[in-house]
Amino acid sequence: MQFIVNNRIYLGVGAIAVMWAMPPWFGAEVAWTAMLPVLMAGLGVYQFNRVFDFVEDQINDPGAYAQAYRSRTALRAMAVAAMVTSLLLSMAFQGYAATALLAVMLLSGVLYSAPFLTRRRLKQVAGVKNVIPSLVWPVATLVHPTGVLTLESMLAVGLIACSVFTIEVAWDVRDRRGDRIAGINSFAAILGPTKALVIPLAASLTYALFVALLVTPLGRLPAIWLFPGMLPALSVGIALLWKDSLAASRGLSHVLVLINMLALVPLGIAGRWGV
């Protein structure tokens, strides 16, 4: 279990859950052939990130740091191999356009983690640390597999983006001590836990209000859309409730991910029966 958590392998289950639950909400078929490329992409990006997180992980998660440092050469090789494999699989199953989009997402993940031209990682730039994963996740799991660009599909992207944004900020609340030392200007490191979580709260409430307006008075969406419209606000509410405990118990941050993953099950069922 510790190996699965340290290597973020459980996030692959979340990616599959998103790819299964959300397409019915915008009238698309589940792209089963895209699941393996997306899983390999996620594995590669997260392992690549671990290679460059030694400073902050040494403080925030010493156990994971020690394991990653001992395995740094293998992690680097595994990350590159996984990302290349994801592109080859995407080319075989999804085509050129989808693969080009996935390549952009992978490049964002690499620049997020590694200090290249500017000698700074994108995650060290204020605000960018939380924005990149919040965009990469829904684009890789929804736009890349389906290629559908409609109002409903963008609302599905917005739902996952808000959820990932909340999780990312909650993780930063947990890791703010090490992030400050590593020069990572996350919202939590700059503003503190409460003010940092207010940002995803505002984003989630704005999303909920937009969906509600599309349902009524505009009548653009059926009333069942109120269900996914409200979920991000509930997720950030839980994060706010736990904000003082996140730093003391790393397990709570993973429980928050699990809650969001479990919410995808009724979401997928509702999308198939009600939309």
mmCIF file of C-alpha atoms in Angstrom:
data_model
loop_
_atom_site.group_PDB
_atom_site.id
_atom_site.type_symbol
_atom_site.label_atom_id
_atom_site.label_comp_id
_atom_site.label_asym_id
_atom_site.label_seq_id
_atom_site.Cartn_x
_atom_site.Cartn_y
_atom_site.Cartn_z
ATOM 1 C CA MET A 1 0.000 0.000 0.000
ATOM 2 C CA GLN A 2 2.822 2.403 0.827
ATOM 3 C CA PHE A 3 4.443 1.661 -2.543
ATOM 4 C CA ILE A 4 1.161 2.421 -4.322
ATOM 5 C CA VAL A 5 0.770 5.712 -2.441
ATOM 6 C CA ASN A 6 4.403 6.858 -2.770
ATOM 7 C CA ASN A 7 4.424 6.192 -6.507
ATOM 8 C CA ARG A 8 0.970 7.747 -7.011
ATOM 9 C CA ILE A 9 -0.162 4.547 -8.738
ATOM 10 C CA TYR A 10 -3.641 4.928 -7.273
ATOM 11 C CA LEU A 11 -4.089 8.079 -9.363
ATOM 12 C CA GLY A 12 -4.297 5.783 -12.385
ATOM 13 C CA VAL A 13 -7.561 4.447 -10.977
ATOM 14 C CA GLY A 14 -8.791 8.026 -10.778
ATOM 15 C CA ALA A 15 -7.855 8.626 -14.426
ATOM 16 C CA ILE A 16 -9.796 5.540 -15.519
ATOM 17 C CA ALA A 17 -12.760 6.610 -13.375
ATOM 18 C CA VAL A 18 -12.813 10.047 -15.059
ATOM 19 C CA MET A 19 -12.598 8.496 -18.528
ATOM 20 C CA TRP A 20 -15.478 6.138 -17.685
ATOM 21 C CA ALA A 21 -17.745 8.538 -15.775
ATOM 22 C CA MET A 22 -17.697 11.779 -17.749
ATOM 23 C CA PRO A 23 -18.136 11.001 -21.509
ATOM 24 C CA PRO A 24 -21.886 10.194 -21.187
ATOM 25 C CA TRP A 25 -22.418 13.704 -19.846
ATOM 26 C CA PHE A 26 -21.443 15.150 -23.224
ATOM 27 C CA GLY A 27 -22.727 12.371 -25.467
ATOM 28 C CA ALA A 28 -19.390 10.674 -26.178
ATOM 29 C CA GLU A 29 -18.444 7.020 -26.073
ATOM 30 C CA VAL A 30 -15.936 5.787 -23.503
ATOM 31 C CA ALA A 31 -12.560 5.622 -25.295
ATOM 32 C CA TRP A 32 -11.291 2.361 -23.851
ATOM 33 C CA THR A 33 -8.290 2.294 -26.192
ATOM 34 C CA ALA A 34 -7.079 5.612 -24.766
ATOM 35 C CA MET A 35 -6.916 4.371 -21.182
ATOM 36 C CA LEU A 36 -3.532 2.657 -21.469
ATOM 37 C CA PRO A 37 -1.819 5.658 -23.137
ATOM 38 C CA VAL A 38 -3.232 7.948 -20.442
ATOM 39 C CA LEU A 39 -2.128 5.592 -17.657
ATOM 40 C CA MET A 40 1.392 5.423 -19.070
ATOM 41 C CA ALA A 41 1.490 9.218 -19.450
ATOM 42 C CA GLY A 42 0.428 9.712 -15.835
ATOM 43 C CA LEU A 43 2.955 7.156 -14.585
ATOM 44 C CA GLY A 44 5.746 8.843 -16.541
ATOM 45 C CA VAL A 45 4.945 12.389 -15.425
ATOM 46 C CA TYR A 46 4.565 11.532 -11.741
ATOM 47 C CA GLN A 47 7.761 9.453 -11.638
ATOM 48 C CA PHE A 48 9.604 12.254 -13.441
ATOM 49 C CA ASN A 49 8.314 14.685 -10.834
ATOM 50 C CA ARG A 50 9.681 12.521 -8.024
ATOM 51 C CA VAL A 51 13.179 12.725 -9.518
ATOM 52 C CA PHE A 52 13.214 16.514 -9.043
ATOM 53 C CA ASP A 53 11.339 16.772 -5.740
ATOM 54 C CA PHE A 54 14.221 15.770 -3.490
ATOM 55 C CA VAL A 55 14.544 19.082 -1.599
ATOM 56 C CA GLU A 56 10.898 19.392 -0.593
ATOM 57 C CA ASP A 57 10.305 15.647 -0.118
ATOM 58 C CA GLN A 58 13.247 15.410 2.249
ATOM 59 C CA ILE A 59 11.211 17.624 4.588
ATOM 60 C CA ASN A 60 7.609 16.807 3.686
ATOM 61 C CA ASP A 61 7.866 13.038 3.256
ATOM 62 C CA PRO A 62 11.245 11.649 4.394
ATOM 63 C CA GLY A 63 10.262 8.017 3.775
ATOM 64 C CA ALA A 64 9.277 8.634 0.164
ATOM 65 C CA TYR A 65 12.349 10.836 -0.285
ATOM 66 C CA ALA A 66 14.731 8.081 0.826
ATOM 67 C CA GLN A 67 13.111 5.551 -1.477
ATOM 68 C CA ALA A 68 13.131 7.931 -4.453
ATOM 69 C CA TYR A 69 16.743 8.998 -3.886
ATOM 70 C CA ARG A 70 17.971 5.402 -3.824
ATOM 71 C CA SER A 71 16.010 4.648 -7.008
ATOM 72 C CA ARG A 72 16.579 7.950 -8.836
ATOM 73 C CA THR A 73 18.296 6.404 -11.886
ATOM 74 C CA ALA A 74 15.594 3.762 -12.281
ATOM 75 C CA LEU A 75 12.859 6.374 -11.750
ATOM 76 C CA ARG A 76 14.294 8.586 -14.483
ATOM 77 C CA ALA A 77 14.518 5.687 -16.939
ATOM 78 C CA MET A 78 11.021 4.459 -16.066
ATOM 79 C CA ALA A 79 9.549 7.948 -16.491
ATOM 80 C CA VAL A 80 11.049 8.446 -19.946
ATOM 81 C CA ALA A 81 10.064 4.947 -21.062
ATOM 82 C CA ALA A 82 6.487 5.394 -19.839
ATOM 83 C CA MET A 83 6.059 8.744 -21.592
ATOM 84 C CA VAL A 84 7.477 7.461 -24.879
ATOM 85 C CA THR A 85 5.256 4.376 -24.637
ATOM 86 C CA SER A 86 2.194 6.555 -24.014
ATOM 87 C CA LEU A 87 2.862 8.537 -27.198
ATOM 88 C CA LEU A 88 3.408 5.405 -29.273
ATOM 89 C CA LEU A 89 0.195 3.839 -27.961
ATOM 90 C CA SER A 90 -1.733 7.039 -28.535
ATOM 91 C CA MET A 91 -0.421 7.204 -32.094
ATOM 92 C CA ALA A 92 -1.560 3.641 -32.696
ATOM 93 C CA PHE A 93 -5.019 3.988 -31.138
ATOM 94 C CA GLN A 94 -5.960 7.692 -31.202
ATOM 95 C CA GLY A 95 -4.218 9.202 -34.238
ATOM 96 C CA TYR A 96 -1.970 12.187 -34.897
ATOM 97 C CA ALA A 97 -4.113 15.035 -33.545
ATOM 98 C CA ALA A 98 -4.821 13.339 -30.222
ATOM 99 C CA THR A 99 -1.170 12.317 -29.870
ATOM 100 C CA ALA A 100 -0.014 15.894 -30.513
ATOM 101 C CA LEU A 101 -2.346 17.090 -27.739
ATOM 102 C CA LEU A 102 -1.038 14.393 -25.389
ATOM 103 C CA ALA A 103 2.537 15.402 -26.244
ATOM 104 C CA VAL A 104 1.764 18.994 -25.204
ATOM 105 C CA MET A 105 0.365 17.704 -21.907
ATOM 106 C CA LEU A 106 3.488 15.597 -21.337
ATOM 107 C CA LEU A 107 5.730 18.565 -22.122
ATOM 108 C CA SER A 108 3.795 20.631 -19.584
ATOM 109 C CA GLY A 109 4.378 17.897 -17.013
ATOM 110 C CA VAL A 110 8.108 17.734 -17.782
ATOM 111 C CA LEU A 111 8.577 21.518 -17.569
ATOM 112 C CA TYR A 112 6.504 21.517 -14.395
ATOM 113 C CA SER A 113 9.072 19.248 -12.743
ATOM 114 C CA ALA A 114 12.442 19.931 -14.376
ATOM 115 C CA PRO A 115 14.503 23.154 -14.398
ATOM 116 C CA PHE A 116 15.345 23.635 -18.057
ATOM 117 C CA LEU A 117 16.068 26.915 -19.873
ATOM 118 C CA THR A 118 15.180 29.281 -17.023
ATOM 119 C CA ARG A 119 16.709 26.979 -14.387
ATOM 120 C CA ARG A 120 13.370 27.147 -12.632
ATOM 121 C CA ARG A 121 10.647 24.553 -12.552
ATOM 122 C CA LEU A 122 7.214 25.781 -13.584
ATOM 123 C CA LYS A 123 5.970 24.613 -10.187
ATOM 124 C CA GLN A 124 8.184 27.302 -8.634
ATOM 125 C CA VAL A 125 6.268 30.077 -10.429
ATOM 126 C CA ALA A 126 3.522 31.577 -8.253
ATOM 127 C CA GLY A 127 0.094 30.233 -9.195
ATOM 128 C CA VAL A 128 1.361 28.025 -12.016
ATOM 129 C CA LYS A 129 1.982 25.059 -9.715
ATOM 130 C CA ASN A 130 -1.741 24.508 -9.169
ATOM 131 C CA VAL A 131 -2.976 25.562 -12.591
ATOM 132 C CA ILE A 132 -0.961 23.116 -14.723
ATOM 133 C CA PRO A 133 -2.198 19.862 -13.118
ATOM 134 C CA SER A 134 -5.733 21.266 -13.019
ATOM 135 C CA LEU A 135 -5.658 21.679 -16.813
ATOM 136 C CA VAL A 136 -3.539 18.668 -17.774
ATOM 137 C CA TRP A 137 -5.737 16.145 -15.962
ATOM 138 C CA PRO A 138 -9.074 16.912 -17.699
ATOM 139 C CA VAL A 139 -7.471 17.567 -21.106
ATOM 140 C CA ALA A 140 -5.550 14.274 -21.008
ATOM 141 C CA THR A 141 -8.480 12.195 -19.733
ATOM 142 C CA LEU A 142 -11.376 13.815 -21.621
ATOM 143 C CA VAL A 143 -10.340 15.970 -24.593
ATOM 144 C CA HIS A 144 -7.478 13.736 -25.744
ATOM 145 C CA PRO A 145 -9.516 10.491 -25.802
ATOM 146 C CA THR A 146 -12.791 11.842 -27.239
ATOM 147 C CA GLY A 147 -11.866 14.905 -29.284
ATOM 148 C CA VAL A 148 -15.285 16.390 -28.427
ATOM 149 C CA LEU A 149 -15.435 20.172 -27.948
ATOM 150 C CA THR A 150 -18.937 21.243 -26.956
ATOM 151 C CA LEU A 151 -20.450 23.226 -24.088
ATOM 152 C CA GLU A 152 -21.158 20.007 -22.208
ATOM 153 C CA SER A 153 -17.670 18.601 -22.733
ATOM 154 C CA MET A 154 -16.106 21.862 -21.529
ATOM 155 C CA LEU A 155 -18.315 21.723 -18.438
ATOM 156 C CA ALA A 156 -17.032 18.192 -17.822
ATOM 157 C CA VAL A 157 -13.493 19.515 -18.193
ATOM 158 C CA GLY A 158 -14.332 22.320 -15.747
ATOM 159 C CA LEU A 159 -15.664 19.841 -13.197
ATOM 160 C CA ILE A 160 -12.483 17.760 -13.197
ATOM 161 C CA ALA A 161 -10.316 20.897 -13.259
ATOM 162 C CA CYS A 162 -12.037 22.271 -10.136
ATOM 163 C CA SER A 163 -11.689 18.938 -8.335
ATOM 164 C CA VAL A 164 -7.989 18.599 -9.204
ATOM 165 C CA PHE A 165 -7.415 22.244 -8.241
ATOM 166 C CA THR A 166 -8.857 21.572 -4.791
ATOM 167 C CA ILE A 167 -6.727 18.446 -4.320
ATOM 168 C CA GLU A 168 -3.577 20.247 -5.468
ATOM 169 C CA VAL A 169 -4.095 23.148 -3.064
ATOM 170 C CA ALA A 170 -4.909 20.718 -0.233
ATOM 171 C CA TRP A 171 -1.654 18.875 -0.934
ATOM 172 C CA ASP A 172 0.175 22.202 -0.838
ATOM 173 C CA VAL A 173 -1.367 22.967 2.550
ATOM 174 C CA ARG A 174 0.103 19.664 3.670
ATOM 175 C CA ASP A 175 3.521 20.362 2.080
ATOM 176 C CA ARG A 176 3.903 24.101 2.580
ATOM 177 C CA ARG A 177 6.934 23.862 4.904
ATOM 178 C CA GLY A 178 9.072 21.953 2.415
ATOM 179 C CA ASP A 179 7.736 23.985 -0.507
ATOM 180 C CA ARG A 180 8.898 27.239 1.076
ATOM 181 C CA ILE A 181 12.416 25.863 1.534
ATOM 182 C CA ALA A 182 12.477 24.545 -2.050
ATOM 183 C CA GLY A 183 11.397 27.941 -3.411
ATOM 184 C CA ILE A 184 7.990 26.712 -4.565
ATOM 185 C CA ASN A 185 5.539 29.607 -4.434
ATOM 186 C CA SER A 186 2.318 27.688 -4.004
ATOM 187 C CA PHE A 187 -0.822 29.459 -2.843
ATOM 188 C CA ALA A 188 -0.518 27.699 0.516
ATOM 189 C CA ALA A 189 3.117 28.746 0.968
ATOM 190 C CA ILE A 190 2.310 32.384 0.134
ATOM 191 C CA LEU A 191 -1.139 32.875 1.676
ATOM 192 C CA GLY A 192 -1.482 30.203 4.341
ATOM 193 C CA PRO A 193 -3.991 27.308 4.462
ATOM 194 C CA THR A 194 -7.316 29.148 4.778
ATOM 195 C CA LYS A 195 -6.711 31.863 2.199
ATOM 196 C CA ALA A 196 -5.199 29.326 -0.188
ATOM 197 C CA LEU A 197 -8.280 27.085 -0.029
ATOM 198 C CA VAL A 198 -10.562 30.074 -0.570
ATOM 199 C CA ILE A 199 -9.214 30.250 -4.155
ATOM 200 C CA PRO A 200 -10.505 26.787 -5.232
ATOM 201 C CA LEU A 201 -13.656 27.496 -3.218
ATOM 202 C CA ALA A 202 -14.271 30.635 -5.288
ATOM 203 C CA ALA A 203 -13.544 28.710 -8.506
ATOM 204 C CA SER A 204 -15.915 25.887 -7.520
ATOM 205 C CA LEU A 205 -18.724 28.248 -6.517
ATOM 206 C CA THR A 206 -18.311 30.166 -9.770
ATOM 207 C CA TYR A 207 -18.548 26.888 -11.662
ATOM 208 C CA ALA A 208 -21.661 25.891 -9.707
ATOM 209 C CA LEU A 209 -23.290 29.260 -10.382
ATOM 210 C CA PHE A 210 -22.522 29.006 -14.113
ATOM 211 C CA VAL A 211 -24.067 25.525 -14.308
ATOM 212 C CA ALA A 212 -27.116 26.688 -12.339
ATOM 213 C CA LEU A 213 -27.633 29.588 -14.750
ATOM 214 C CA LEU A 214 -27.423 27.210 -17.714
ATOM 215 C CA VAL A 215 -30.067 24.989 -16.094
ATOM 216 C CA THR A 216 -32.366 27.839 -15.114
ATOM 217 C CA PRO A 217 -33.236 30.484 -16.199
ATOM 218 C CA LEU A 218 -31.457 29.817 -19.510
ATOM 219 C CA GLY A 219 -32.755 26.265 -19.886
ATOM 220 C CA ARG A 220 -29.627 25.215 -21.800
ATOM 221 C CA LEU A 221 -29.005 22.127 -19.650
ATOM 222 C CA PRO A 222 -31.275 19.550 -17.965
ATOM 223 C CA ALA A 223 -31.688 19.825 -14.193
ATOM 224 C CA ILE A 224 -29.540 16.723 -13.580
ATOM 225 C CA TRP A 225 -26.484 18.879 -14.354
ATOM 226 C CA LEU A 226 -26.935 20.472 -10.933
ATOM 227 C CA PHE A 227 -25.477 17.251 -9.475
ATOM 228 C CA PRO A 228 -21.990 17.568 -11.047
ATOM 229 C CA GLY A 229 -22.250 21.341 -10.774
ATOM 230 C CA MET A 230 -22.259 21.201 -6.969
ATOM 231 C CA LEU A 231 -19.657 18.439 -6.420
ATOM 232 C CA PRO A 232 -16.497 20.600 -6.582
ATOM 233 C CA ALA A 233 -17.859 22.918 -3.889
ATOM 234 C CA LEU A 234 -18.488 19.931 -1.608
ATOM 235 C CA SER A 235 -14.939 18.693 -2.177
ATOM 236 C CA VAL A 236 -13.341 22.012 -1.270
ATOM 237 C CA GLY A 237 -15.650 22.230 1.753
ATOM 238 C CA ILE A 238 -14.142 18.974 3.047
ATOM 239 C CA ALA A 239 -10.626 20.318 2.406
ATOM 240 C CA LEU A 240 -11.428 23.456 4.411
ATOM 241 C CA LEU A 241 -12.793 21.329 7.238
ATOM 242 C CA TRP A 242 -9.548 19.334 7.312
ATOM 243 C CA LYS A 243 -7.108 22.197 6.690
ATOM 244 C CA ASP A 244 -5.595 22.116 10.192
ATOM 245 C CA SER A 245 -5.115 18.331 10.095
ATOM 246 C CA LEU A 246 -3.633 17.953 6.617
ATOM 247 C CA ALA A 247 -0.059 18.796 7.628
ATOM 248 C CA ALA A 248 -0.157 16.457 10.630
ATOM 249 C CA SER A 249 -1.680 13.523 8.749
ATOM 250 C CA ARG A 250 -0.567 12.945 5.161
ATOM 251 C CA GLY A 251 -3.145 10.183 4.911
ATOM 252 C CA LEU A 252 -5.979 12.741 4.922
ATOM 253 C CA SER A 253 -4.776 14.202 1.633
ATOM 254 C CA HIS A 254 -5.015 10.760 0.034
ATOM 255 C CA VAL A 255 -8.457 10.251 1.583
ATOM 256 C CA LEU A 256 -9.534 13.494 -0.113
ATOM 257 C CA VAL A 257 -8.454 12.009 -3.453
ATOM 258 C CA LEU A 258 -10.364 8.818 -2.641
ATOM 259 C CA ILE A 259 -13.537 10.805 -1.891
ATOM 260 C CA ASN A 260 -13.317 12.533 -5.254
ATOM 261 C CA MET A 261 -12.704 9.208 -6.993
ATOM 262 C CA LEU A 262 -15.695 7.560 -5.280
ATOM 263 C CA ALA A 263 -17.889 10.509 -6.289
ATOM 264 C CA LEU A 264 -17.212 9.567 -9.918
ATOM 265 C CA VAL A 265 -19.161 6.310 -9.505
ATOM 266 C CA PRO A 266 -22.617 7.860 -8.920
ATOM 267 C CA LEU A 267 -21.625 10.575 -11.398
ATOM 268 C CA GLY A 268 -21.036 7.966 -14.091
ATOM 269 C CA ILE A 269 -24.277 6.164 -13.289
ATOM 270 C CA ALA A 270 -26.262 9.417 -13.356
ATOM 271 C CA GLY A 271 -24.696 10.352 -16.671
ATOM 272 C CA ARG A 272 -25.805 7.062 -18.224
ATOM 273 C CA TRP A 273 -29.342 7.048 -16.777
ATOM 274 C CA GLY A 274 -30.265 10.695 -16.618
ATOM 275 C CA VAL A 275 -28.545 12.616 -19.394
#
